[in-house]
Amino acid sequence: MRLSASEKAGVLSLVGKISPKASDLGAEALTRLFLSFPQTKIHFIHYDLTPGSADLKTHGGKIMNALVGAAHHLDDLAGNLSSLSDLHAYNLRVGPGNFALLSYIIRVVLASHFPGDFTPKVQAAWEKFFAIISAVLTSK
C-alpha cells in the first residue's frame, strides 16, 4: 500500500502545525486513549497517567514527533520505522489493536485542533497513512 501524491500532500499539510504542539497533542491523545480504552494503560504502568502529566507530555511528544518524522519519509516508511517496529514488537510487546485505537484517537485530536485543515480528503489521507504505519509497526 502506498500513498498517492494527493494523499502525501494531505498528510504533509498538517505536519508543520503538529510539530510546535507535539507534546500537548500527544498528551491529549494519550489521555483520551486511556479514558476511552482503559485496557491500554497496561503498557504504561510505570508512567504518571494523570492528565497533563510530564510523562504523558514526554511520551505523547515522542509519538507525535515520530509521526512527523515518518511523514517526511513517506516513500520509505518501512525503513524509517524499522527500529520503532523492533522496539514495539520485541521489547514492549504492544498488540496490533492498540495501534488502531491510538491512530483513531490521534485523528480525533487532529480534527478537534485543526478543524479547518482536517477536511474529509485530509482525514482519508491520514487514515491511509496510519494504516501503513500500523502495518509496519505490527509486521514483526
mmCIF file of C-alpha atoms in Angstrom:
data_model
loop_
_atom_site.group_PDB
_atom_site.id
_atom_site.type_symbol
_atom_site.label_atom_id
_atom_site.label_comp_id
_atom_site.label_asym_id
_atom_site.label_seq_id
_atom_site.Cartn_x
_atom_site.Cartn_y
_atom_site.Cartn_z
ATOM 1 C CA MET A 1 0.000 0.000 0.000
ATOM 2 C CA ARG A 2 1.333 3.405 -0.976
ATOM 3 C CA LEU A 3 0.114 6.948 -0.686
ATOM 4 C CA SER A 4 -0.784 8.841 -3.848
ATOM 5 C CA ALA A 5 0.663 12.301 -4.461
ATOM 6 C CA SER A 6 -2.530 13.959 -3.224
ATOM 7 C CA GLU A 7 -2.583 11.737 -0.118
ATOM 8 C CA LYS A 8 1.033 12.650 0.625
ATOM 9 C CA ALA A 9 0.082 16.318 0.311
ATOM 10 C CA GLY A 10 -2.823 15.743 2.706
ATOM 11 C CA VAL A 11 -0.561 14.184 5.331
ATOM 12 C CA LEU A 12 2.110 16.839 4.924
ATOM 13 C CA SER A 13 -0.449 19.649 5.131
ATOM 14 C CA LEU A 14 -0.679 19.194 8.911
ATOM 15 C CA VAL A 15 2.921 18.329 9.773
ATOM 16 C CA GLY A 16 4.022 21.941 10.236
ATOM 17 C CA LYS A 17 1.092 22.572 12.561
ATOM 18 C CA ILE A 18 1.681 19.427 14.610
ATOM 19 C CA SER A 19 5.394 19.945 15.285
ATOM 20 C CA PRO A 20 5.151 23.010 17.563
ATOM 21 C CA LYS A 21 2.353 21.398 19.589
ATOM 22 C CA ALA A 22 3.619 17.805 19.551
ATOM 23 C CA SER A 23 3.818 17.324 23.329
ATOM 24 C CA ASP A 24 0.407 18.810 24.045
ATOM 25 C CA LEU A 25 -1.306 16.996 21.162
ATOM 26 C CA GLY A 26 0.339 13.713 22.127
ATOM 27 C CA ALA A 27 -0.560 14.104 25.802
ATOM 28 C CA GLU A 28 -4.161 14.819 24.856
ATOM 29 C CA ALA A 29 -4.245 11.765 22.596
ATOM 30 C CA LEU A 30 -2.882 9.511 25.331
ATOM 31 C CA THR A 31 -5.298 10.942 27.897
ATOM 32 C CA ARG A 32 -8.233 10.318 25.547
ATOM 33 C CA LEU A 33 -6.915 6.822 24.806
ATOM 34 C CA PHE A 34 -6.689 5.877 28.470
ATOM 35 C CA LEU A 35 -10.107 7.319 29.288
ATOM 36 C CA SER A 36 -11.826 5.679 26.314
ATOM 37 C CA PHE A 37 -9.898 2.400 26.338
ATOM 38 C CA PRO A 38 -8.576 1.845 29.888
ATOM 39 C CA GLN A 39 -7.162 -1.569 28.963
ATOM 40 C CA THR A 40 -4.398 0.258 27.057
ATOM 41 C CA LYS A 41 -2.948 1.567 30.324
ATOM 42 C CA ILE A 42 -1.240 -1.798 30.841
ATOM 43 C CA HIS A 43 1.642 -0.695 28.609
ATOM 44 C CA PHE A 44 2.204 2.425 30.718
ATOM 45 C CA ILE A 45 2.136 1.179 34.300
ATOM 46 C CA HIS A 46 5.384 2.976 35.130
ATOM 47 C CA TYR A 47 4.035 6.376 33.953
ATOM 48 C CA ASP A 48 2.080 9.055 35.765
ATOM 49 C CA LEU A 49 -1.163 8.848 33.773
ATOM 50 C CA THR A 50 -2.690 11.963 35.304
ATOM 51 C CA PRO A 51 -3.989 14.213 32.500
ATOM 52 C CA GLY A 52 -1.322 16.787 31.666
ATOM 53 C CA SER A 53 1.470 14.933 33.489
ATOM 54 C CA ALA A 54 5.065 15.306 32.403
ATOM 55 C CA ASP A 55 5.138 11.593 31.485
ATOM 56 C CA LEU A 56 2.175 11.958 29.127
ATOM 57 C CA LYS A 57 3.624 15.095 27.552
ATOM 58 C CA THR A 58 7.015 13.456 27.070
ATOM 59 C CA HIS A 59 5.721 10.208 25.604
ATOM 60 C CA GLY A 60 2.958 11.934 23.679
ATOM 61 C CA GLY A 61 5.564 14.235 22.160
ATOM 62 C CA LYS A 62 7.652 11.235 21.138
ATOM 63 C CA ILE A 63 4.654 9.682 19.408
ATOM 64 C CA MET A 64 3.686 12.837 17.561
ATOM 65 C CA ASN A 65 7.282 13.605 16.591
ATOM 66 C CA ALA A 66 7.665 10.040 15.283
ATOM 67 C CA LEU A 67 4.613 10.670 13.087
ATOM 68 C CA VAL A 68 6.099 13.933 11.864
ATOM 69 C CA GLY A 69 9.365 12.134 11.117
ATOM 70 C CA ALA A 70 7.530 9.375 9.290
ATOM 71 C CA ALA A 71 5.653 11.983 7.251
ATOM 72 C CA HIS A 72 8.999 13.228 5.980
ATOM 73 C CA HIS A 73 9.802 9.703 4.735
ATOM 74 C CA LEU A 74 6.562 8.762 3.013
ATOM 75 C CA ASP A 75 8.384 6.856 0.286
ATOM 76 C CA ASP A 76 10.206 4.643 2.800
ATOM 77 C CA LEU A 77 8.005 4.289 5.871
ATOM 78 C CA ALA A 78 9.190 0.724 6.494
ATOM 79 C CA GLY A 79 12.830 1.785 6.571
ATOM 80 C CA ASN A 80 12.120 4.874 8.632
ATOM 81 C CA LEU A 81 10.072 2.975 11.227
ATOM 82 C CA SER A 82 12.149 -0.218 11.364
ATOM 83 C CA SER A 83 13.750 0.434 14.764
ATOM 84 C CA LEU A 84 10.408 1.550 16.208
ATOM 85 C CA SER A 85 8.838 -1.639 14.869
ATOM 86 C CA ASP A 86 11.526 -3.733 16.576
ATOM 87 C CA LEU A 87 11.045 -1.858 19.852
ATOM 88 C CA HIS A 88 7.274 -2.358 19.889
ATOM 89 C CA ALA A 89 7.420 -5.988 18.773
ATOM 90 C CA TYR A 90 10.293 -7.356 20.794
ATOM 91 C CA ASN A 91 10.696 -5.123 23.847
ATOM 92 C CA LEU A 92 7.318 -3.549 24.525
ATOM 93 C CA ARG A 93 5.167 -6.319 23.006
ATOM 94 C CA VAL A 94 2.383 -3.956 22.023
ATOM 95 C CA GLY A 95 -0.585 -5.678 20.412
ATOM 96 C CA PRO A 96 -1.712 -4.601 16.926
ATOM 97 C CA GLY A 97 -5.124 -3.491 18.167
ATOM 98 C CA ASN A 98 -3.545 -0.772 20.259
ATOM 99 C CA PHE A 99 -2.145 0.948 17.170
ATOM 100 C CA ALA A 100 -5.617 1.094 15.632
ATOM 101 C CA LEU A 101 -7.057 2.606 18.802
ATOM 102 C CA LEU A 102 -4.306 5.195 19.139
ATOM 103 C CA SER A 103 -4.434 6.170 15.469
ATOM 104 C CA TYR A 104 -8.191 6.705 15.776
ATOM 105 C CA ILE A 105 -7.711 8.889 18.853
ATOM 106 C CA ILE A 106 -4.943 10.909 17.189
ATOM 107 C CA ARG A 107 -7.240 11.616 14.232
ATOM 108 C CA VAL A 108 -9.891 12.847 16.697
ATOM 109 C CA VAL A 109 -7.321 15.150 18.309
ATOM 110 C CA LEU A 110 -6.152 16.474 14.931
ATOM 111 C CA ALA A 111 -9.729 17.095 13.831
ATOM 112 C CA SER A 112 -10.522 18.968 17.049
ATOM 113 C CA HIS A 113 -7.400 21.153 16.908
ATOM 114 C CA PHE A 114 -7.315 21.785 13.169
ATOM 115 C CA PRO A 115 -10.957 21.624 12.047
ATOM 116 C CA GLY A 116 -10.464 23.854 9.011
ATOM 117 C CA ASP A 117 -7.497 21.828 7.814
ATOM 118 C CA PHE A 118 -8.758 18.342 8.637
ATOM 119 C CA THR A 119 -11.038 18.104 5.627
ATOM 120 C CA PRO A 120 -12.545 14.776 4.549
ATOM 121 C CA LYS A 121 -9.770 14.428 1.965
ATOM 122 C CA VAL A 122 -7.037 15.084 4.554
ATOM 123 C CA GLN A 123 -8.741 12.724 7.002
ATOM 124 C CA ALA A 124 -8.758 9.956 4.392
ATOM 125 C CA ALA A 125 -5.056 10.552 3.720
ATOM 126 C CA TRP A 126 -4.269 10.324 7.445
ATOM 127 C CA GLU A 127 -6.315 7.138 7.771
ATOM 128 C CA LYS A 128 -4.281 5.534 4.995
ATOM 129 C CA PHE A 129 -1.039 6.902 6.485
ATOM 130 C CA PHE A 130 -1.923 5.308 9.829
ATOM 131 C CA ALA A 131 -2.870 2.038 8.138
ATOM 132 C CA ILE A 132 0.580 1.887 6.547
ATOM 133 C CA ILE A 133 2.307 2.804 9.823
ATOM 134 C CA SER A 134 0.288 0.190 11.698
ATOM 135 C CA ALA A 135 1.209 -2.445 9.137
ATOM 136 C CA VAL A 136 4.895 -1.586 9.520
ATOM 137 C CA LEU A 137 4.804 -1.496 13.326
ATOM 138 C CA THR A 138 2.984 -4.812 13.577
ATOM 139 C CA SER A 139 4.924 -6.602 10.837
ATOM 140 C CA LYS A 140 7.342 -8.174 13.289
#
